[in-house]
Amino acid sequence: MRNTAKLTTAVLAAGALTLGLTACGSDKDSAGSSDHSGPLVVAASPAPHAEILNFVKKNLAKKAGLDLEVKEFTDYITPNTATEDGSVDANYFQNQPYLDDFNKTRGTHIAPVVTVHLEPLGLYSHKVKKAGALKSGATIAVPNDAVNEARALKLLAAGGLITLKDGAGSGATPRDIAKNPKNLQFKEVEAAQTARSLDDVDAAVINGNFALPVGIKPAKDALILESARNSRYGNFLAVKEGNEKDPRVKKLAKLLTSPEVKKFIEDKYQGSVLPTF
């Protein structure tokens, strides 16, 4: 599948970058530091997060007096661990249920600052044109982290492919499926690999930020697309607890929720990414 090599290389590069940043940032003060000099370094997924940040950097940051540096990562782990250890100052890639689970399971202290957009989760396939055309026993790839797997199962339930047990919440797994009329099989893979798995399964549930870089257009290509109404999955700028009042962070939060950024999101992503402000 296209971009496979690019993604793999990016993952390796991200790991190396993290080590380098950790070494370079080892002398940084702890959370709540009053040293707010230097650029604001923000970890972000390539699309749409880094694209949005780079729009801010190119068009808005200088006028606002903000020196912004964007570091791209292709996984869902490193941005938070790098923010926790001070290798970067902030991150922009995640939603509240994911962050709650991450902080709980890994003992980190990451806090949201401002919500910017929603990326609707979608079901995609190279083999069928409609979700109802999936055959009995079809295999569906789903993200293997707790929050996104539950979100994927809820999407499939909303599309009528399965029924979840009453009370199945943000930690739902395939064990919480009450009815599975097509006897669908689930392949749990890292979220970053769901798009790559499309050629090996009958369908895959893919996060928007992993769909966009490989040419998938959620608003057009999804067999089932997550609704933005009353969603808990808005993506936000986040920092380590104690750094919320960093003047650089406040400037970026204001810019990310500006009319200029809203227009950029609407024009560029055409409904595949939705501003939440």
PDB file of C-alpha atoms in Angstrom:
ATOM      1  CA  MET A   1       0.000   0.000   0.000  1.00  0.00           C
ATOM      2  CA  ARG A   2       1.320   3.461  -0.792  1.00  0.00           C
ATOM      3  CA  ASN A   3       3.128   5.396   1.925  1.00  0.00           C
ATOM      4  CA  THR A   4       3.973   2.188   3.800  1.00  0.00           C
ATOM      5  CA  ALA A   5       7.688   2.860   3.584  1.00  0.00           C
ATOM      6  CA  LYS A   6       7.144   6.490   4.444  1.00  0.00           C
ATOM      7  CA  LEU A   7       5.172   5.616   7.565  1.00  0.00           C
ATOM      8  CA  THR A   8       7.689   2.996   8.661  1.00  0.00           C
ATOM      9  CA  THR A   9      10.567   5.403   8.198  1.00  0.00           C
ATOM     10  CA  ALA A  10       8.665   8.073  10.059  1.00  0.00           C
ATOM     11  CA  VAL A  11       8.089   5.771  13.013  1.00  0.00           C
ATOM     12  CA  LEU A  12      11.806   4.983  13.217  1.00  0.00           C
ATOM     13  CA  ALA A  13      12.669   8.627  12.843  1.00  0.00           C
ATOM     14  CA  ALA A  14      10.222   9.532  15.584  1.00  0.00           C
ATOM     15  CA  GLY A  15      11.917   7.121  17.949  1.00  0.00           C
ATOM     16  CA  ALA A  16      15.325   8.556  17.178  1.00  0.00           C
ATOM     17  CA  LEU A  17      13.986  12.072  17.476  1.00  0.00           C
ATOM     18  CA  THR A  18      12.504  11.305  20.868  1.00  0.00           C
ATOM     19  CA  LEU A  19      15.861  10.076  22.168  1.00  0.00           C
ATOM     20  CA  GLY A  20      17.565  13.162  20.828  1.00  0.00           C
ATOM     21  CA  LEU A  21      14.985  15.501  22.265  1.00  0.00           C
ATOM     22  CA  THR A  22      15.138  13.771  25.626  1.00  0.00           C
ATOM     23  CA  ALA A  23      18.884  14.229  25.775  1.00  0.00           C
ATOM     24  CA  CYS A  24      18.699  17.842  24.664  1.00  0.00           C
ATOM     25  CA  GLY A  25      15.831  18.620  27.016  1.00  0.00           C
ATOM     26  CA  SER A  26      17.176  16.873  30.087  1.00  0.00           C
ATOM     27  CA  ASP A  27      18.151  20.160  31.692  1.00  0.00           C
ATOM     28  CA  LYS A  28      14.714  21.700  31.258  1.00  0.00           C
ATOM     29  CA  ASP A  29      12.875  22.685  34.407  1.00  0.00           C
ATOM     30  CA  SER A  30       9.959  20.606  35.607  1.00  0.00           C
ATOM     31  CA  ALA A  31       6.287  21.369  34.976  1.00  0.00           C
ATOM     32  CA  GLY A  32       5.256  24.847  35.939  1.00  0.00           C
ATOM     33  CA  SER A  33       8.673  26.298  35.041  1.00  0.00           C
ATOM     34  CA  SER A  34       8.818  30.074  34.733  1.00  0.00           C
ATOM     35  CA  ASP A  35      11.371  29.764  31.926  1.00  0.00           C
ATOM     36  CA  HIS A  36       9.255  30.463  28.878  1.00  0.00           C
ATOM     37  CA  SER A  37      12.058  31.578  26.599  1.00  0.00           C
ATOM     38  CA  GLY A  38      12.789  29.915  23.304  1.00  0.00           C
ATOM     39  CA  PRO A  39      10.392  28.413  20.776  1.00  0.00           C
ATOM     40  CA  LEU A  40       7.274  26.531  21.807  1.00  0.00           C
ATOM     41  CA  VAL A  41       7.902  22.953  20.642  1.00  0.00           C
ATOM     42  CA  VAL A  42       4.702  21.055  19.884  1.00  0.00           C
ATOM     43  CA  ALA A  43       4.457  17.324  19.068  1.00  0.00           C
ATOM     44  CA  ALA A  44       1.757  16.502  16.534  1.00  0.00           C
ATOM     45  CA  SER A  45       0.433  13.842  14.197  1.00  0.00           C
ATOM     46  CA  PRO A  46       1.299  14.733  10.568  1.00  0.00           C
ATOM     47  CA  ALA A  47      -2.284  15.258   9.410  1.00  0.00           C
ATOM     48  CA  PRO A  48      -4.252  17.243  10.165  1.00  0.00           C
ATOM     49  CA  HIS A  49      -2.567  18.398  13.382  1.00  0.00           C
ATOM     50  CA  ALA A  50       0.865  19.353  12.047  1.00  0.00           C
ATOM     51  CA  GLU A  51      -0.738  20.838   8.937  1.00  0.00           C
ATOM     52  CA  ILE A  52      -2.906  23.080  11.102  1.00  0.00           C
ATOM     53  CA  LEU A  53       0.056  24.041  13.296  1.00  0.00           C
ATOM     54  CA  ASN A  54       2.192  24.813  10.262  1.00  0.00           C
ATOM     55  CA  PHE A  55      -0.568  27.059   8.912  1.00  0.00           C
ATOM     56  CA  VAL A  56      -0.453  28.929  12.225  1.00  0.00           C
ATOM     57  CA  LYS A  57       3.349  29.077  12.098  1.00  0.00           C
ATOM     58  CA  LYS A  58       3.426  30.417   8.538  1.00  0.00           C
ATOM     59  CA  ASN A  59       0.512  32.835   8.690  1.00  0.00           C
ATOM     60  CA  LEU A  60      -0.260  33.884  12.260  1.00  0.00           C
ATOM     61  CA  ALA A  61       2.517  33.151  14.753  1.00  0.00           C
ATOM     62  CA  LYS A  62       4.997  35.895  13.866  1.00  0.00           C
ATOM     63  CA  LYS A  63       2.425  38.666  14.196  1.00  0.00           C
ATOM     64  CA  ALA A  64       1.369  37.247  17.576  1.00  0.00           C
ATOM     65  CA  GLY A  65       4.982  37.140  18.776  1.00  0.00           C
ATOM     66  CA  LEU A  66       5.069  33.340  18.955  1.00  0.00           C
ATOM     67  CA  ASP A  67       8.106  31.286  17.939  1.00  0.00           C
ATOM     68  CA  LEU A  68       6.535  27.926  17.072  1.00  0.00           C
ATOM     69  CA  GLU A  69       8.341  24.676  16.296  1.00  0.00           C
ATOM     70  CA  VAL A  70       6.374  21.637  15.086  1.00  0.00           C
ATOM     71  CA  LYS A  71       7.648  18.069  15.592  1.00  0.00           C
ATOM     72  CA  GLU A  72       5.786  15.307  13.744  1.00  0.00           C
ATOM     73  CA  PHE A  73       5.164  11.849  15.241  1.00  0.00           C
ATOM     74  CA  THR A  74       3.272   8.953  13.680  1.00  0.00           C
ATOM     75  CA  ASP A  75       2.297   7.114  16.880  1.00  0.00           C
ATOM     76  CA  TYR A  76      -0.044   7.851  19.779  1.00  0.00           C
ATOM     77  CA  ILE A  77       2.471   7.201  22.576  1.00  0.00           C
ATOM     78  CA  THR A  78       5.525   9.391  22.040  1.00  0.00           C
ATOM     79  CA  PRO A  79       3.748  12.785  21.961  1.00  0.00           C
ATOM     80  CA  ASN A  80       2.487  12.272  25.514  1.00  0.00           C
ATOM     81  CA  THR A  81       5.653  10.730  26.943  1.00  0.00           C
ATOM     82  CA  ALA A  82       7.739  13.494  25.353  1.00  0.00           C
ATOM     83  CA  THR A  83       5.423  16.119  26.844  1.00  0.00           C
ATOM     84  CA  GLU A  84       5.634  14.441  30.230  1.00  0.00           C
ATOM     85  CA  ASP A  85       9.440  14.323  30.286  1.00  0.00           C
ATOM     86  CA  GLY A  86       9.872  17.824  28.870  1.00  0.00           C
ATOM     87  CA  SER A  87      11.313  16.816  25.501  1.00  0.00           C
ATOM     88  CA  VAL A  88       8.545  18.917  23.952  1.00  0.00           C
ATOM     89  CA  ASP A  89       6.420  21.685  25.471  1.00  0.00           C
ATOM     90  CA  ALA A  90       2.998  20.581  24.260  1.00  0.00           C
ATOM     91  CA  ASN A  91       1.196  18.187  21.960  1.00  0.00           C
ATOM     92  CA  TYR A  92      -1.760  18.238  19.622  1.00  0.00           C
ATOM     93  CA  PHE A  93      -3.153  14.860  18.513  1.00  0.00           C
ATOM     94  CA  GLN A  94      -5.612  13.339  21.004  1.00  0.00           C
ATOM     95  CA  ASN A  95      -9.077  13.416  22.559  1.00  0.00           C
ATOM     96  CA  GLN A  96     -10.278  13.355  26.163  1.00  0.00           C
ATOM     97  CA  PRO A  97     -11.171   9.642  26.525  1.00  0.00           C
ATOM     98  CA  TYR A  98      -7.773   8.682  25.113  1.00  0.00           C
ATOM     99  CA  LEU A  99      -5.933  11.103  27.406  1.00  0.00           C
ATOM    100  CA  ASP A 100      -7.888   9.950  30.477  1.00  0.00           C
ATOM    101  CA  ASP A 101      -6.918   6.342  29.771  1.00  0.00           C
ATOM    102  CA  PHE A 102      -3.293   7.270  28.995  1.00  0.00           C
ATOM    103  CA  ASN A 103      -2.827   9.266  32.200  1.00  0.00           C
ATOM    104  CA  LYS A 104      -4.416   6.485  34.248  1.00  0.00           C
ATOM    105  CA  THR A 105      -2.479   3.576  32.788  1.00  0.00           C
ATOM    106  CA  ARG A 106       0.901   5.289  32.376  1.00  0.00           C
ATOM    107  CA  GLY A 107       0.957   7.638  35.347  1.00  0.00           C
ATOM    108  CA  THR A 108       1.430  10.754  33.228  1.00  0.00           C
ATOM    109  CA  HIS A 109       0.120  14.221  34.036  1.00  0.00           C
ATOM    110  CA  ILE A 110      -1.031  15.655  30.724  1.00  0.00           C
ATOM    111  CA  ALA A 111      -3.829  18.249  30.695  1.00  0.00           C
ATOM    112  CA  PRO A 112      -5.954  19.663  27.851  1.00  0.00           C
ATOM    113  CA  VAL A 113      -5.752  23.361  27.029  1.00  0.00           C
ATOM    114  CA  VAL A 114      -8.180  24.018  24.163  1.00  0.00           C
ATOM    115  CA  THR A 115     -10.207  21.788  21.814  1.00  0.00           C
ATOM    116  CA  VAL A 116      -9.686  22.569  18.128  1.00  0.00           C
ATOM    117  CA  HIS A 117     -11.267  19.961  15.859  1.00  0.00           C
ATOM    118  CA  LEU A 118     -12.910  16.575  15.417  1.00  0.00           C
ATOM    119  CA  GLU A 119     -11.752  13.882  13.000  1.00  0.00           C
ATOM    120  CA  PRO A 120     -14.665  11.536  12.381  1.00  0.00           C
ATOM    121  CA  LEU A 121     -13.654   7.868  12.700  1.00  0.00           C
ATOM    122  CA  GLY A 122     -14.555   5.851   9.610  1.00  0.00           C
ATOM    123  CA  LEU A 123     -14.958   2.311   8.281  1.00  0.00           C
ATOM    124  CA  TYR A 124     -13.156   1.785   4.967  1.00  0.00           C
ATOM    125  CA  SER A 125     -12.668  -1.065   2.530  1.00  0.00           C
ATOM    126  CA  HIS A 126     -10.868  -1.869  -0.715  1.00  0.00           C
ATOM    127  CA  LYS A 127     -13.160  -4.845  -1.283  1.00  0.00           C
ATOM    128  CA  VAL A 128     -16.737  -3.626  -0.857  1.00  0.00           C
ATOM    129  CA  LYS A 129     -18.562  -0.387  -1.619  1.00  0.00           C
ATOM    130  CA  LYS A 130     -21.132  -0.635   1.185  1.00  0.00           C
ATOM    131  CA  ALA A 131     -20.904  -1.838   4.760  1.00  0.00           C
ATOM    132  CA  GLY A 132     -23.873  -4.127   4.197  1.00  0.00           C
ATOM    133  CA  ALA A 133     -21.956  -5.933   1.437  1.00  0.00           C
ATOM    134  CA  LEU A 134     -19.414  -7.371   3.903  1.00  0.00           C
ATOM    135  CA  LYS A 135     -19.655 -11.160   3.768  1.00  0.00           C
ATOM    136  CA  SER A 136     -20.203 -13.516   6.665  1.00  0.00           C
ATOM    137  CA  GLY A 137     -16.937 -14.032   8.535  1.00  0.00           C
ATOM    138  CA  ALA A 138     -15.352 -10.877   7.121  1.00  0.00           C
ATOM    139  CA  THR A 139     -12.325  -9.556   9.010  1.00  0.00           C
ATOM    140  CA  ILE A 140     -12.265  -5.956  10.223  1.00  0.00           C
ATOM    141  CA  ALA A 141      -9.127  -4.278  11.513  1.00  0.00           C
ATOM    142  CA  VAL A 142      -9.679  -2.062  14.550  1.00  0.00           C
ATOM    143  CA  PRO A 143      -7.261   0.044  16.651  1.00  0.00           C
ATOM    144  CA  ASN A 144      -5.840  -1.939  19.558  1.00  0.00           C
ATOM    145  CA  ASP A 145      -5.722   0.836  22.167  1.00  0.00           C
ATOM    146  CA  ALA A 146      -8.602   0.728  24.637  1.00  0.00           C
ATOM    147  CA  VAL A 147     -10.322   4.002  23.766  1.00  0.00           C
ATOM    148  CA  ASN A 148     -10.114   3.795  19.980  1.00  0.00           C
ATOM    149  CA  GLU A 149     -11.150   0.137  19.915  1.00  0.00           C
ATOM    150  CA  ALA A 150     -14.282   0.972  21.897  1.00  0.00           C
ATOM    151  CA  ARG A 151     -14.922   3.926  19.628  1.00  0.00           C
ATOM    152  CA  ALA A 152     -14.549   1.652  16.574  1.00  0.00           C
ATOM    153  CA  LEU A 153     -17.017  -0.880  17.964  1.00  0.00           C
ATOM    154  CA  LYS A 154     -19.513   1.889  18.674  1.00  0.00           C
ATOM    155  CA  LEU A 155     -19.133   3.039  15.081  1.00  0.00           C
ATOM    156  CA  LEU A 156     -19.878  -0.473  13.808  1.00  0.00           C
ATOM    157  CA  ALA A 157     -22.870  -0.665  16.120  1.00  0.00           C
ATOM    158  CA  ALA A 158     -24.157   2.691  14.862  1.00  0.00           C
ATOM    159  CA  GLY A 159     -23.841   1.300  11.334  1.00  0.00           C
ATOM    160  CA  GLY A 160     -25.942  -1.737  12.204  1.00  0.00           C
ATOM    161  CA  LEU A 161     -23.182  -4.327  11.790  1.00  0.00           C
ATOM    162  CA  ILE A 162     -23.097  -5.392  15.454  1.00  0.00           C
ATOM    163  CA  THR A 163     -24.972  -4.785  18.695  1.00  0.00           C
ATOM    164  CA  LEU A 164     -23.106  -4.010  21.894  1.00  0.00           C
ATOM    165  CA  LYS A 165     -24.172  -5.129  25.353  1.00  0.00           C
ATOM    166  CA  ASP A 166     -26.028  -2.607  27.476  1.00  0.00           C
ATOM    167  CA  GLY A 167     -23.569  -0.442  29.374  1.00  0.00           C
ATOM    168  CA  ALA A 168     -20.626  -1.036  27.024  1.00  0.00           C
ATOM    169  CA  GLY A 169     -18.655   2.159  27.410  1.00  0.00           C
ATOM    170  CA  SER A 170     -15.287   3.685  26.561  1.00  0.00           C
ATOM    171  CA  GLY A 171     -13.527   0.434  27.418  1.00  0.00           C
ATOM    172  CA  ALA A 172     -15.632  -1.833  25.199  1.00  0.00           C
ATOM    173  CA  THR A 173     -13.886  -4.763  23.469  1.00  0.00           C
ATOM    174  CA  PRO A 174     -15.142  -7.495  21.113  1.00  0.00           C
ATOM    175  CA  ARG A 175     -16.182  -9.402  24.264  1.00  0.00           C
ATOM    176  CA  ASP A 176     -18.880  -6.756  24.750  1.00  0.00           C
ATOM    177  CA  ILE A 177     -20.595  -7.609  21.464  1.00  0.00           C
ATOM    178  CA  ALA A 178     -24.087  -8.936  22.125  1.00  0.00           C
ATOM    179  CA  LYS A 179     -25.075  -9.672  18.528  1.00  0.00           C
ATOM    180  CA  ASN A 180     -22.821 -10.261  15.519  1.00  0.00           C
ATOM    181  CA  PRO A 181     -25.108 -11.477  12.708  1.00  0.00           C
ATOM    182  CA  LYS A 182     -22.347 -11.528  10.087  1.00  0.00           C
ATOM    183  CA  ASN A 183     -19.924 -13.320  12.449  1.00  0.00           C
ATOM    184  CA  LEU A 184     -17.415 -10.549  11.839  1.00  0.00           C
ATOM    185  CA  GLN A 185     -13.848 -11.228  12.936  1.00  0.00           C
ATOM    186  CA  PHE A 186     -11.715  -8.489  14.469  1.00  0.00           C
ATOM    187  CA  LYS A 187      -8.010  -7.939  13.927  1.00  0.00           C
ATOM    188  CA  GLU A 188      -6.582  -5.650  16.593  1.00  0.00           C
ATOM    189  CA  VAL A 189      -3.657  -3.565  15.302  1.00  0.00           C
ATOM    190  CA  GLU A 190      -1.882  -0.390  16.315  1.00  0.00           C
ATOM    191  CA  ALA A 191      -3.972   2.607  15.261  1.00  0.00           C
ATOM    192  CA  ALA A 192      -1.170   3.873  13.032  1.00  0.00           C
ATOM    193  CA  GLN A 193      -1.243   0.572  11.095  1.00  0.00           C
ATOM    194  CA  THR A 194      -4.989   0.361  10.387  1.00  0.00           C
ATOM    195  CA  ALA A 195      -4.690   2.134   7.032  1.00  0.00           C
ATOM    196  CA  ARG A 196      -1.756  -0.094   6.084  1.00  0.00           C
ATOM    197  CA  SER A 197      -3.845  -3.178   6.879  1.00  0.00           C
ATOM    198  CA  LEU A 198      -6.582  -2.387   4.348  1.00  0.00           C
ATOM    199  CA  ASP A 199      -5.182  -4.737   1.714  1.00  0.00           C
ATOM    200  CA  ASP A 200      -4.998  -7.615   4.200  1.00  0.00           C
ATOM    201  CA  VAL A 201      -8.513  -7.416   5.666  1.00  0.00           C
ATOM    202  CA  ASP A 202     -12.020  -6.936   4.367  1.00  0.00           C
ATOM    203  CA  ALA A 203     -12.411  -3.545   6.046  1.00  0.00           C
ATOM    204  CA  ALA A 204     -10.718  -1.356   8.641  1.00  0.00           C
ATOM    205  CA  VAL A 205     -11.771   1.290  11.115  1.00  0.00           C
ATOM    206  CA  ILE A 206      -9.286   4.144  10.722  1.00  0.00           C
ATOM    207  CA  ASN A 207      -8.716   7.340  12.654  1.00  0.00           C
ATOM    208  CA  GLY A 208      -8.962  10.439  10.496  1.00  0.00           C
ATOM    209  CA  ASN A 209      -5.380  11.555  11.032  1.00  0.00           C
ATOM    210  CA  PHE A 210      -4.130   8.197   9.692  1.00  0.00           C
ATOM    211  CA  ALA A 211      -6.612   8.165   6.800  1.00  0.00           C
ATOM    212  CA  LEU A 212      -5.709  11.569   5.392  1.00  0.00           C
ATOM    213  CA  PRO A 213      -1.952  10.987   4.776  1.00  0.00           C
ATOM    214  CA  VAL A 214      -2.640   7.932   2.578  1.00  0.00           C
ATOM    215  CA  GLY A 215      -5.155   9.709   0.389  1.00  0.00           C
ATOM    216  CA  ILE A 216      -8.350   8.517   2.082  1.00  0.00           C
ATOM    217  CA  LYS A 217     -11.048  11.198   2.220  1.00  0.00           C
ATOM    218  CA  PRO A 218     -13.322  10.396   5.163  1.00  0.00           C
ATOM    219  CA  ALA A 219     -16.258  12.510   4.025  1.00  0.00           C
ATOM    220  CA  LYS A 220     -16.196  10.759   0.632  1.00  0.00           C
ATOM    221  CA  ASP A 221     -14.705   7.299   1.147  1.00  0.00           C
ATOM    222  CA  ALA A 222     -16.078   6.051   4.467  1.00  0.00           C
ATOM    223  CA  LEU A 223     -18.621   3.232   4.418  1.00  0.00           C
ATOM    224  CA  ILE A 224     -19.700   4.407   7.870  1.00  0.00           C
ATOM    225  CA  LEU A 225     -18.615   7.775   9.284  1.00  0.00           C
ATOM    226  CA  GLU A 226     -18.755   8.847  12.897  1.00  0.00           C
ATOM    227  CA  SER A 227     -21.209  11.605  13.756  1.00  0.00           C
ATOM    228  CA  ALA A 228     -19.800  14.863  15.110  1.00  0.00           C
ATOM    229  CA  ARG A 229     -22.919  15.570  17.161  1.00  0.00           C
ATOM    230  CA  ASN A 230     -22.292  15.495  20.933  1.00  0.00           C
ATOM    231  CA  SER A 231     -18.900  13.899  20.341  1.00  0.00           C
ATOM    232  CA  ARG A 232     -16.410  13.384  23.178  1.00  0.00           C
ATOM    233  CA  TYR A 233     -13.604  12.968  20.696  1.00  0.00           C
ATOM    234  CA  GLY A 234     -12.576  16.517  19.860  1.00  0.00           C
ATOM    235  CA  ASN A 235      -8.787  16.875  19.487  1.00  0.00           C
ATOM    236  CA  PHE A 236      -7.009  19.420  21.656  1.00  0.00           C
ATOM    237  CA  LEU A 237      -3.760  21.167  22.460  1.00  0.00           C
ATOM    238  CA  ALA A 238      -2.320  19.632  25.640  1.00  0.00           C
ATOM    239  CA  VAL A 239       0.542  20.292  28.050  1.00  0.00           C
ATOM    240  CA  LYS A 240       1.983  18.810  31.203  1.00  0.00           C
ATOM    241  CA  GLU A 241      -0.014  19.903  34.242  1.00  0.00           C
ATOM    242  CA  GLY A 242       1.353  23.202  35.530  1.00  0.00           C
ATOM    243  CA  ASN A 243       2.225  24.581  32.099  1.00  0.00           C
ATOM    244  CA  GLU A 244      -1.264  25.736  31.126  1.00  0.00           C
ATOM    245  CA  LYS A 245      -0.420  29.363  31.893  1.00  0.00           C
ATOM    246  CA  ASP A 246       2.780  29.434  29.828  1.00  0.00           C
ATOM    247  CA  PRO A 247       2.335  32.645  27.768  1.00  0.00           C
ATOM    248  CA  ARG A 248       3.453  30.805  24.635  1.00  0.00           C
ATOM    249  CA  VAL A 249       0.790  28.144  25.177  1.00  0.00           C
ATOM    250  CA  LYS A 250      -1.877  30.803  25.691  1.00  0.00           C
ATOM    251  CA  LYS A 251      -0.869  32.495  22.447  1.00  0.00           C
ATOM    252  CA  LEU A 252      -1.048  29.228  20.519  1.00  0.00           C
ATOM    253  CA  ALA A 253      -4.420  28.326  22.062  1.00  0.00           C
ATOM    254  CA  LYS A 254      -5.827  31.659  20.913  1.00  0.00           C
ATOM    255  CA  LEU A 255      -4.433  31.252  17.408  1.00  0.00           C
ATOM    256  CA  LEU A 256      -5.713  27.670  17.070  1.00  0.00           C
ATOM    257  CA  THR A 257      -9.256  28.863  17.744  1.00  0.00           C
ATOM    258  CA  SER A 258      -9.094  31.918  15.517  1.00  0.00           C
ATOM    259  CA  PRO A 259     -11.388  32.620  12.533  1.00  0.00           C
ATOM    260  CA  GLU A 260      -8.382  32.135  10.232  1.00  0.00           C
ATOM    261  CA  VAL A 261      -7.787  28.575  11.473  1.00  0.00           C
ATOM    262  CA  LYS A 262     -11.482  27.746  11.280  1.00  0.00           C
ATOM    263  CA  LYS A 263     -11.571  28.812   7.643  1.00  0.00           C
ATOM    264  CA  PHE A 264      -8.371  26.879   6.897  1.00  0.00           C
ATOM    265  CA  ILE A 265      -9.849  23.669   8.360  1.00  0.00           C
ATOM    266  CA  GLU A 266     -13.144  24.065   6.499  1.00  0.00           C
ATOM    267  CA  ASP A 267     -11.509  24.904   3.165  1.00  0.00           C
ATOM    268  CA  LYS A 268      -8.743  22.296   3.266  1.00  0.00           C
ATOM    269  CA  TYR A 269     -10.559  19.270   4.654  1.00  0.00           C
ATOM    270  CA  GLN A 270     -14.054  19.722   3.204  1.00  0.00           C
ATOM    271  CA  GLY A 271     -15.873  18.000   6.076  1.00  0.00           C
ATOM    272  CA  SER A 272     -13.243  15.346   6.777  1.00  0.00           C
ATOM    273  CA  VAL A 273     -12.029  17.457   9.711  1.00  0.00           C
ATOM    274  CA  LEU A 274     -14.493  19.621  11.597  1.00  0.00           C
ATOM    275  CA  PRO A 275     -13.638  22.726  13.695  1.00  0.00           C
ATOM    276  CA  THR A 276     -15.174  22.560  17.175  1.00  0.00           C
ATOM    277  CA  PHE A 277     -15.123  26.275  17.971  1.00  0.00           C
TER     278      PHE A 277
END
